[in-house]
Structures are given as C-alpha cells and as structure tokens.
Short mmCIF file of C-alpha atoms (C1' of nucleotides) in Angstrom, two decimals:
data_model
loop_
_atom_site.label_atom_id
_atom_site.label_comp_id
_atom_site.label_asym_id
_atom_site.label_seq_id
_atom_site.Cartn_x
_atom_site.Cartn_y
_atom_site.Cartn_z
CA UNK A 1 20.42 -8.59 11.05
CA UNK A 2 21.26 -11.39 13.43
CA UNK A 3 18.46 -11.06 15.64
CA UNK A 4 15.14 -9.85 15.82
CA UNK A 5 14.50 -6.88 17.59
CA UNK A 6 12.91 -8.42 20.30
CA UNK A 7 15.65 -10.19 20.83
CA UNK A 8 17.93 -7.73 20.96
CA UNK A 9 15.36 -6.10 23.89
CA UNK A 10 15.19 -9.39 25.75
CA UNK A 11 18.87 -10.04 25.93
CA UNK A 12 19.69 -6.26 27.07
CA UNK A 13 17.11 -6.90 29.77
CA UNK A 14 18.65 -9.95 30.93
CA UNK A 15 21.66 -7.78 31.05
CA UNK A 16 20.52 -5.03 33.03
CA UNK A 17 18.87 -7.56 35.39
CA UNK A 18 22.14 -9.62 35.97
CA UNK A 19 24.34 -6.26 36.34
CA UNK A 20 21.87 -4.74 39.08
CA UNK A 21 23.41 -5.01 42.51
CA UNK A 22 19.81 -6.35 44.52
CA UNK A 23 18.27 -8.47 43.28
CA UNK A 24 15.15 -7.66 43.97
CA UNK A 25 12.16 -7.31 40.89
CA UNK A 26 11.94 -4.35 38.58
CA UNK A 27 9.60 -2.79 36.94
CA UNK A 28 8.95 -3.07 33.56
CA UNK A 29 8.66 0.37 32.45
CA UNK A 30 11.53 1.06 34.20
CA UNK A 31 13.68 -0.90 31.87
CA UNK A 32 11.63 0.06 28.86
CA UNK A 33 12.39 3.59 29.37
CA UNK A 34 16.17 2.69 29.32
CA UNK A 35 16.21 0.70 26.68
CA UNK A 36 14.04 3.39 24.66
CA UNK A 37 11.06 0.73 23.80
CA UNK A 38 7.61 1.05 24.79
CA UNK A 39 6.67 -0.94 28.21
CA UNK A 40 3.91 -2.41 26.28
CA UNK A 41 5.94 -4.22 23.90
CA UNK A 42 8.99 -4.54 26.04
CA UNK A 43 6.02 -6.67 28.92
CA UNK A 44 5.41 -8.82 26.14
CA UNK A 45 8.98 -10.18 25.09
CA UNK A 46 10.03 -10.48 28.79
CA UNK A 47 6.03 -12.38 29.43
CA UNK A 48 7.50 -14.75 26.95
CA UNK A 49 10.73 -15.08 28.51
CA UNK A 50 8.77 -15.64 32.05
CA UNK A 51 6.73 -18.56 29.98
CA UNK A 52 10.27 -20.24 29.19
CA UNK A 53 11.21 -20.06 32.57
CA UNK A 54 14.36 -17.75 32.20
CA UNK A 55 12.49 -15.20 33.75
CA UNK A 56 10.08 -14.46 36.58
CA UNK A 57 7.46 -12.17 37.66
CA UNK A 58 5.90 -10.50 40.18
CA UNK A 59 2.59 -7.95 39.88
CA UNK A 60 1.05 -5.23 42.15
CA UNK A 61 3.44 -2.90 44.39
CA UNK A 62 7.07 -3.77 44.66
CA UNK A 63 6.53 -6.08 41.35
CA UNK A 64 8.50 -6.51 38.10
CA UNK A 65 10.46 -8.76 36.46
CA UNK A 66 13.81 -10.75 37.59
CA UNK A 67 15.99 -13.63 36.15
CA UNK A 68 14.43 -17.07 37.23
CA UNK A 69 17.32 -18.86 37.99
CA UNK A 70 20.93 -17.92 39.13
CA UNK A 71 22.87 -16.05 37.15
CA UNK A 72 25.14 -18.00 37.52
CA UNK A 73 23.65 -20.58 35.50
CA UNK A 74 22.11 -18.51 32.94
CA UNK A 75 24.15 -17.41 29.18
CA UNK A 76 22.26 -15.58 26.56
CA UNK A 77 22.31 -18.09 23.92
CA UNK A 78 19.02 -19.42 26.25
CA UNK A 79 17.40 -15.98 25.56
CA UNK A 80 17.95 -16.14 21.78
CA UNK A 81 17.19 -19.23 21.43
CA UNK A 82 14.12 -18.78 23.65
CA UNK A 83 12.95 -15.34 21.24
CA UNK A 84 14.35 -16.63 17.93
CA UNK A 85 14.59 -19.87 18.03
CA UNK A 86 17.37 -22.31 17.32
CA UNK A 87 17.78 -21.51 13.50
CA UNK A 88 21.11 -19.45 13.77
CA UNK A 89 23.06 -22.17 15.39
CA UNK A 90 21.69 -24.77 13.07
CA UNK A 91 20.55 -23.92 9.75
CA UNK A 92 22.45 -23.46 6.87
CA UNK A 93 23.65 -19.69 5.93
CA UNK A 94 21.95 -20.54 2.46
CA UNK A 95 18.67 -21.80 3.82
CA UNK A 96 18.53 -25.21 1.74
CA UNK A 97 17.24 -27.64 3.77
CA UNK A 98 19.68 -30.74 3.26
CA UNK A 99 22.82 -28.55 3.80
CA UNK A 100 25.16 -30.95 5.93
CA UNK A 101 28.42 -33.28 5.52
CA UNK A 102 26.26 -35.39 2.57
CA UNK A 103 25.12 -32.61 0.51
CA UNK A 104 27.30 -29.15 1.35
CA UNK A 105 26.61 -25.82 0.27
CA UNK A 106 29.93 -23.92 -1.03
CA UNK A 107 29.54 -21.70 2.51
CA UNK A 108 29.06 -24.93 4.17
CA UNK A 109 32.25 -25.36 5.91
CA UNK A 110 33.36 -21.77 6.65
CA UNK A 111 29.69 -21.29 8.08
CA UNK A 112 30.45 -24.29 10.46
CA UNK A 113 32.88 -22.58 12.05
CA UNK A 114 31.57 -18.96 11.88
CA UNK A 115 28.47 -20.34 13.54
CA UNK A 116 30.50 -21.68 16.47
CA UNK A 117 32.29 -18.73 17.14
CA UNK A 118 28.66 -17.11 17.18
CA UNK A 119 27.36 -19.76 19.54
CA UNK A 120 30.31 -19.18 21.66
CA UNK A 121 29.79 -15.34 21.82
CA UNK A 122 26.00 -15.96 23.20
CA UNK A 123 27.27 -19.64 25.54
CA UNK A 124 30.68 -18.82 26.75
CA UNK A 125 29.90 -16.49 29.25
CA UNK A 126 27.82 -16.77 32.17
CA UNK A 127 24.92 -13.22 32.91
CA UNK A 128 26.88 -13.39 36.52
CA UNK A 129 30.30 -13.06 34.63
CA UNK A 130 28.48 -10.34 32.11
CA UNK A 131 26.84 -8.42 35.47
CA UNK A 132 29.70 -8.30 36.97
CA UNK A 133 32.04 -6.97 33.55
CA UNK A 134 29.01 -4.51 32.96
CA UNK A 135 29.61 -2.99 36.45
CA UNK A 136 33.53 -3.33 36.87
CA UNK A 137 34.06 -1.73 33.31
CA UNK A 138 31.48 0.26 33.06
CA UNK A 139 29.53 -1.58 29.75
CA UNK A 140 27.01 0.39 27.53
CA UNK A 141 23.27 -1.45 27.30
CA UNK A 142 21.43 1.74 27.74
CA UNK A 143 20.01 4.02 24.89
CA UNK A 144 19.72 7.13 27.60
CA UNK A 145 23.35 7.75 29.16
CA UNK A 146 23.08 6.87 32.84
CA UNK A 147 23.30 10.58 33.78
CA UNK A 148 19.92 11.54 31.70
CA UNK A 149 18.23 9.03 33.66
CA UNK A 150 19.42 10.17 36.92
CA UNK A 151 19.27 14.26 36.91
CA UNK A 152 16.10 13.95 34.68
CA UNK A 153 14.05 17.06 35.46
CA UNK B 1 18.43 -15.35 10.38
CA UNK B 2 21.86 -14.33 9.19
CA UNK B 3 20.55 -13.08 5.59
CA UNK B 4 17.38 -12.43 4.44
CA UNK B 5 15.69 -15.20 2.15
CA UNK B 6 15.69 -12.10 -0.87
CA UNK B 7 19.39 -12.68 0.19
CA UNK B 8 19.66 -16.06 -0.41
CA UNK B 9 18.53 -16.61 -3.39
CA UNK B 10 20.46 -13.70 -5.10
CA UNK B 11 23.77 -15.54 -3.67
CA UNK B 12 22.74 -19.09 -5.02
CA UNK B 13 21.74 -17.29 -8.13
CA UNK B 14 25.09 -16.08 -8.23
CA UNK B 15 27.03 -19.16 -7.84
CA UNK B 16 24.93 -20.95 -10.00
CA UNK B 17 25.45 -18.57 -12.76
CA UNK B 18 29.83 -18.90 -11.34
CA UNK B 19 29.03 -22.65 -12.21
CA UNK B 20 27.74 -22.97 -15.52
CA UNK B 21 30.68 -23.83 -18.03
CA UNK B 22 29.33 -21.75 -20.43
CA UNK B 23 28.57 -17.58 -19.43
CA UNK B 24 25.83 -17.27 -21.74
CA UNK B 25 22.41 -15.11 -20.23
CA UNK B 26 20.40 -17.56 -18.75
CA UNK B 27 16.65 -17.01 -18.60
CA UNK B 28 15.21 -16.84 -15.02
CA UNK B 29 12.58 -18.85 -14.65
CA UNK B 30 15.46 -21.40 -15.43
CA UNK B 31 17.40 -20.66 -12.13
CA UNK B 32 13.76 -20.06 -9.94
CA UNK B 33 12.93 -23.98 -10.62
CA UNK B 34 16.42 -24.75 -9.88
CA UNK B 35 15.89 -22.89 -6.32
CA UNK B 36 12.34 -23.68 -6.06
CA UNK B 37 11.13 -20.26 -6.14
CA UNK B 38 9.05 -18.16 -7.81
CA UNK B 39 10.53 -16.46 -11.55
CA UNK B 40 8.54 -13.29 -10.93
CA UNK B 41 9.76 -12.84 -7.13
CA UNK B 42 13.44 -13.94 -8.62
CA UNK B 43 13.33 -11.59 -10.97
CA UNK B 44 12.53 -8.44 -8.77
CA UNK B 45 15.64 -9.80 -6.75
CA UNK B 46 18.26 -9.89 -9.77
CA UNK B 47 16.83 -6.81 -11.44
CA UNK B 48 18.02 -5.18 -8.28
CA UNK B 49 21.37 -7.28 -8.57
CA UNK B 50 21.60 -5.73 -11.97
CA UNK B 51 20.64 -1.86 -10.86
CA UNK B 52 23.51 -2.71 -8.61
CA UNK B 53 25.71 -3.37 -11.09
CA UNK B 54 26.43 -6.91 -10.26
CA UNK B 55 24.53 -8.43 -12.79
CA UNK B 56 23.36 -7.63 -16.36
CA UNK B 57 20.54 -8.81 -18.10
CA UNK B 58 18.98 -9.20 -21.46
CA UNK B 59 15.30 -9.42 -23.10
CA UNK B 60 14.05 -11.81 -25.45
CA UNK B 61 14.75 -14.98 -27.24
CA UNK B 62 18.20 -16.28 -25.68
CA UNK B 63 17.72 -13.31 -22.80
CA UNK B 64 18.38 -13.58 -19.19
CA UNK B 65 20.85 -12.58 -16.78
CA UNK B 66 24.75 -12.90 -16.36
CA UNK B 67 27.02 -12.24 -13.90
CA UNK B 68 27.88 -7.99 -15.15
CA UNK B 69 31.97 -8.47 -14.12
CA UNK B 70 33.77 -11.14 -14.45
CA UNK B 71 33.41 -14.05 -11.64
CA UNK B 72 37.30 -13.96 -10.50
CA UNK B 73 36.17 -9.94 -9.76
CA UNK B 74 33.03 -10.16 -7.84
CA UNK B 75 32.70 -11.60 -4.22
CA UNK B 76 29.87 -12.56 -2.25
CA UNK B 77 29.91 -9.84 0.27
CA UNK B 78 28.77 -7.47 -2.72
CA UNK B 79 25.42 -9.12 -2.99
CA UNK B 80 24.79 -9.13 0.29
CA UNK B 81 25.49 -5.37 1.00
CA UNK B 82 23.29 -4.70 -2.25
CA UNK B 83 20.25 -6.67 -0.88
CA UNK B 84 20.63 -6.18 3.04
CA UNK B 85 22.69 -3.20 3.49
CA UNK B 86 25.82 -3.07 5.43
CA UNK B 87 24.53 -3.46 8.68
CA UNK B 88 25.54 -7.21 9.18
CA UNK B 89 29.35 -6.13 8.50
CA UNK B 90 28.77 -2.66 10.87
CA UNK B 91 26.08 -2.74 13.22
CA UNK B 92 26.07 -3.44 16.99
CA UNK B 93 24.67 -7.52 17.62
CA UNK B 94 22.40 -5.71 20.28
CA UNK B 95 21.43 -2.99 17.79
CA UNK B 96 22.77 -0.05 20.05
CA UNK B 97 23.89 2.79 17.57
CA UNK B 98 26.83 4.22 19.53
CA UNK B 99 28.82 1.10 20.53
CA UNK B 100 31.65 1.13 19.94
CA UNK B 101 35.64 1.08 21.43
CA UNK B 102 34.51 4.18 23.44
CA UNK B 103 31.02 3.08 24.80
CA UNK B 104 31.38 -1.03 24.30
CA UNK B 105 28.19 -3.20 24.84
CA UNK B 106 29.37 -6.62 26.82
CA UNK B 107 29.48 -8.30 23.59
CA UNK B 108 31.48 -5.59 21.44
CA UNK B 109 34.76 -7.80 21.62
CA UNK B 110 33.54 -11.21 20.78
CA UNK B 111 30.97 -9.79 18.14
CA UNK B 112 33.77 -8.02 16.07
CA UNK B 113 35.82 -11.10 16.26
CA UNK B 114 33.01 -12.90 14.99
CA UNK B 115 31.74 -10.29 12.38
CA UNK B 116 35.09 -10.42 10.98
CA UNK B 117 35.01 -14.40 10.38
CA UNK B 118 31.36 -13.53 9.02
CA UNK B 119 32.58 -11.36 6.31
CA UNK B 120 36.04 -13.37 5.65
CA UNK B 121 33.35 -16.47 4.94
CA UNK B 122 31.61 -13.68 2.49
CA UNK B 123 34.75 -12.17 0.84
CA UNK B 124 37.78 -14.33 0.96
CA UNK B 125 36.76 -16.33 -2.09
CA UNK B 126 35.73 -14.93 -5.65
CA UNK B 127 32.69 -16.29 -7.59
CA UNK B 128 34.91 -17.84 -10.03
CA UNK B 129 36.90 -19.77 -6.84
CA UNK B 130 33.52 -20.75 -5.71
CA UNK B 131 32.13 -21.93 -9.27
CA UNK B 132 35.14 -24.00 -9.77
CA UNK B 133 34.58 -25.95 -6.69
CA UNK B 134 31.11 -26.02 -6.86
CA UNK B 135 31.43 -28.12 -9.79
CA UNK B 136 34.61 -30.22 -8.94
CA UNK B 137 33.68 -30.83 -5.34
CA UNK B 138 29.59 -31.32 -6.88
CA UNK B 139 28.25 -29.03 -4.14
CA UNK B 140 25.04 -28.13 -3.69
CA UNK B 141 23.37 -24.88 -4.81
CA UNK B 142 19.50 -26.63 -5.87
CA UNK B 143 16.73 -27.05 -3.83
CA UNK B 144 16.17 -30.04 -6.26
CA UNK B 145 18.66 -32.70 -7.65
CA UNK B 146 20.03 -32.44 -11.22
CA UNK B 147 18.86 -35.81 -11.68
CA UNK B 148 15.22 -35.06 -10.59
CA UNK B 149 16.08 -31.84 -13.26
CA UNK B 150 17.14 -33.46 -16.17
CA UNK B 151 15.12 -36.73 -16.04
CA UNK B 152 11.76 -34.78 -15.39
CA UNK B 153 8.98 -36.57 -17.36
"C1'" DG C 1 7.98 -7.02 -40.35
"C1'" DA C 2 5.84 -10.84 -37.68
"C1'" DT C 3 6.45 -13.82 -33.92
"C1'" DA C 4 8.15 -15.98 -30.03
"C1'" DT C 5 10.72 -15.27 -26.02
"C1'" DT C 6 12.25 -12.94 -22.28
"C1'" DA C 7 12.95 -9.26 -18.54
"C1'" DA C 8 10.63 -5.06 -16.54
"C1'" DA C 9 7.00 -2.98 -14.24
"C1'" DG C 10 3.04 -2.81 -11.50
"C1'" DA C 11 -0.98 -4.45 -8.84
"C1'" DT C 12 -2.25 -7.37 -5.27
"C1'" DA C 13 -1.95 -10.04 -1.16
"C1'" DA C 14 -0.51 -13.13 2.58
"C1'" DA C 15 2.52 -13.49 6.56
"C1'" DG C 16 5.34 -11.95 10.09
"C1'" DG C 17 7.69 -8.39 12.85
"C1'" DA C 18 7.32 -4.39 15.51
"C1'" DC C 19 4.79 -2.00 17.99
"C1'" DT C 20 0.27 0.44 20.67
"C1'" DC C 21 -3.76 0.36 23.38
"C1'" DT C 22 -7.26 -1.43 26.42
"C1'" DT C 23 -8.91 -4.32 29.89
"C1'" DA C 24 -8.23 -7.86 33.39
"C1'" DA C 25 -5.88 -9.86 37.26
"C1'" DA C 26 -2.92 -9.92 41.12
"C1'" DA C 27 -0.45 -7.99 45.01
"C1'" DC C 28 0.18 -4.58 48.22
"C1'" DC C 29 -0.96 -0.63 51.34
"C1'" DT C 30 -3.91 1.88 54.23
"C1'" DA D 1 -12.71 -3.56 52.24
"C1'" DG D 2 -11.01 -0.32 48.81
"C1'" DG D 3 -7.75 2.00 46.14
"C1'" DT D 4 -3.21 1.84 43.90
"C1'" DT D 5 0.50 -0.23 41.54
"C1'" DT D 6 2.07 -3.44 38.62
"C1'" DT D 7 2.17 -7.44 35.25
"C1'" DA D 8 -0.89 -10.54 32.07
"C1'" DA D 9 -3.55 -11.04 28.21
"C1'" DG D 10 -5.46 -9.93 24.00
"C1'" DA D 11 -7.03 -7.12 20.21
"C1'" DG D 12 -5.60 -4.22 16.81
"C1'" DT D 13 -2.38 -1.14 13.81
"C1'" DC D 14 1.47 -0.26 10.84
"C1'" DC D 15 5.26 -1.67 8.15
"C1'" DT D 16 8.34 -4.83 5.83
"C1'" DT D 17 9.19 -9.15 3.70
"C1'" DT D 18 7.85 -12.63 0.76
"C1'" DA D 19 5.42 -13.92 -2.94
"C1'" DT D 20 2.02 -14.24 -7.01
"C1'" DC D 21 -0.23 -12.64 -11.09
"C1'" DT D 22 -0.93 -9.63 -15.02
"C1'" DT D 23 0.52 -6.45 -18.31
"C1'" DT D 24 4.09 -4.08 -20.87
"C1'" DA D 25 8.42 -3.44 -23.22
"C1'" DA D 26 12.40 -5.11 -25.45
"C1'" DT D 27 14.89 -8.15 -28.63
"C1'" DA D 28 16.53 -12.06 -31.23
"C1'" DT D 29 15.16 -14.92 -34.84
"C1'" DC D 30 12.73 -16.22 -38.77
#
DNA sequence: GATATTAAAGATAAAGGACTCTTAAAACCT
DNA sequence: AGGTTTTAAGAGTCCTTTATCTTTAATATC
C-alpha cells in the first residue's frame, strides 16, 4: 500500500474541504460519516494535521475543521508527508540504507524516476485546482454516493 | 512504504540468489547475514516464496533454497504479488473501492500513469537481466560489504 | 545406520497501525 | 450563568507486521 490509512483519510479530507463552496468550518463527524470512518479516529488524524499547521480548528457551535492556509497554496504531498512522513519520496524501494549514486540498488534508477512521477502526482497540483476539478467534473472522494447522504431517512 | 519490509527482503533474496555464478541451494542463514536479518524470520518469508512456487528449497547438508524457474522466467512483480497481494498494481492511491473510469477520485489519472511506471520498474526486467548486472555493474543487494563478509575475523 | 546440517513448524513477543471510548475544554446560545 | 455543541486529549483495544527462539522433520554424507 502506498499510504497508511490515515493518510488516505487525511488527504480525502483536505479534499472535501478544498472542493466545498464556503468556506466556513465543518464538523468532524460530518466528514467522518462520508468518508465511512469513525469521528473518533478521523478527529485524531485531522488534530495532527491542525498541529502541522495545514489545518485549523474551531470547537463549540458552528466549529469544525478547515484548511489553514489558502488553497491556493496548499498540494497534498504536505499532507502525506505531514501523516507518513517523507520516506516515499526519499528512501530506497529496497530499504537499504546507503542506496544512492555511490552504492545503487538494481531498482535504483528506475525507482528515481518512478518516485518523481509519484511526487509529482501528490505536488503538481494545487487543493484550489483539485476543489475546483472535484466540483466541475464531478470527482468521487466519498464512500456514501452523494444522494444517500442527502435523502437519508 | 511502497513494499512491505517481508517484501524486501524476499526481492533481495531473489536477486541475490539471480547473482550467484553458481545455482546451487544456498542455505539461509547465509543470505539473512548478507541482509542483516534474522534466518528464522527469512525463512518464514521464502518458505512462502516456495509455497508460491517461486522458489524451491531443500533440507540438510548442502540444503537451502533456489530460485524454482529459471531466472530469465521469473520477474520481480511475482514476488511482490505473492507477499503483498495485488493491491499496489490495482487498488485506488486513496483506497476508495469503486474508482475507477466511471466514478474517478481526483488522482485516478496521474495514479494509473504512475502505477504503470511502478510495475514496468517491477516487470520489465527478468531476474537473470538483473543478476547479470548486478554483478557487472557491482550493485548493491547487502546490508553489509563483501569485504566486511569475506574478511570477517 | 549414525551424524551433521538444514528447512519447516510452532510458540512467543514486541511494535506499530487502526480504531473505540471516555473525559475535558472551549465556544456559542439563550 | 447554564446548557449545548463541538474539538482536544488520552487511555485502551484489536489486529497485523516484524521478529526471535525452540523444537521437529528431512536429507546428504560418512
């Protein structure tokens, strides 16, 4: 798996934030029932993400959770980074220490490359340009189709 | 983490075994001080392997394990669906189980370009491609040097 | 057949990931 | 001021991964 589960929950949140039309804060178990994951769990990812300052938020009425900073000016290779650290842009795909231009592994090269073209799927795009896509064309981060959530009896 | 550390040592085992001149069994608890790792927790790993049909193995005096096929028939990407599962080479980078062309996450696009390169770096070569160059270009596979190997006191 | 060597099998356990639950703290509303 | 809504914080559970140790079974060699 490429990323942790927790991951995968912080970076769908940061999605769901950046594609909501007001900006205003939301409430956690809001987006933990669309994403299918407990609020409890789902509080503490985004907590951490509030620590890192990607994140910020509010409690009592009218609280939740919103990005920290302009979308603008935020890509998701922050959030995994942030959740999983740095190791998938860095390390080698073989996990020996050394692994560089002195002492290669055989994947060494081909990893290189592979591992840019992952960095640039998480750092190319900006959570305004994502927002905006997930609206225009209609993008699936939901577990619940949007229709379940709204005619929910 | 891209693969799981079970993962990588089941790969280096492989092209270590792709290496050696000579395709005789080797025992294990040759190859775990070679990778640093335990032989019993190695051996667990390439008894799977050899479940799998990947490798074979053989008890007693002059035992050990071999690759089961021959090296310019077996690929990478084999070991790493028989120790991780498929899911690297199939699954959604934000885990959601119906993405897809129909209901696309933002990052469906880029993360099937980038999947793709994943598994090319996994498949494109055979073990006996790799175990040539691995000794011709003297890559690394060890979490020790051969020197610090073959001059131990 | 005895012996040494090796993988196989199984018991145990430490560490981390993935969650749940409870209580506290803050903000808001009346 | 008091009650309600919401996140913050922390303890605790369950499961998987990673790893070690011990015992057993197989086999080549002498």
């Amino acid at each position: 798996m490429l990323l942790s589960k927790s991951c995968e929950y912080g970076i769908r949140t940061a999605l769901y934030l950046a594609s909501q039309p007001q900006k205003e804060f939301i409430p956690i178990h809001v987006i933990g029932e669309m994403l299918g994951v407990s609020p409890h769990f789902l509080t503490k990812i985004l907590q951490h993400l509030t620590q890192e300052g990607i994140m910020q938020s509010l409690r009592g009425p009218r609280g939740g959770v919103a990005l920290a900073r302009s979308p603008s000016e935020l890509r998701l290779h922050e959030i995994v980074i942030a959740i999983d650290g740095p190791g998938l842009f860095t390390e080698c795909v073989l996990g020996m220490p050394d692994c560089g231009e002195g002492q290669p592994c055989p994947l060494h090269e081909r990893w290189s490359q592979a591992r840019e073209q992952v960095f640039a799927m998480f750092s190319e795009l900006t959570l305004e340009e994502l927002g905006r896509r997930i609206v225009e064309e209609n993008l699936r981060i939901t577990d619940v189709t949007s229709s379940s959530l709204t005619r929910n009896t």
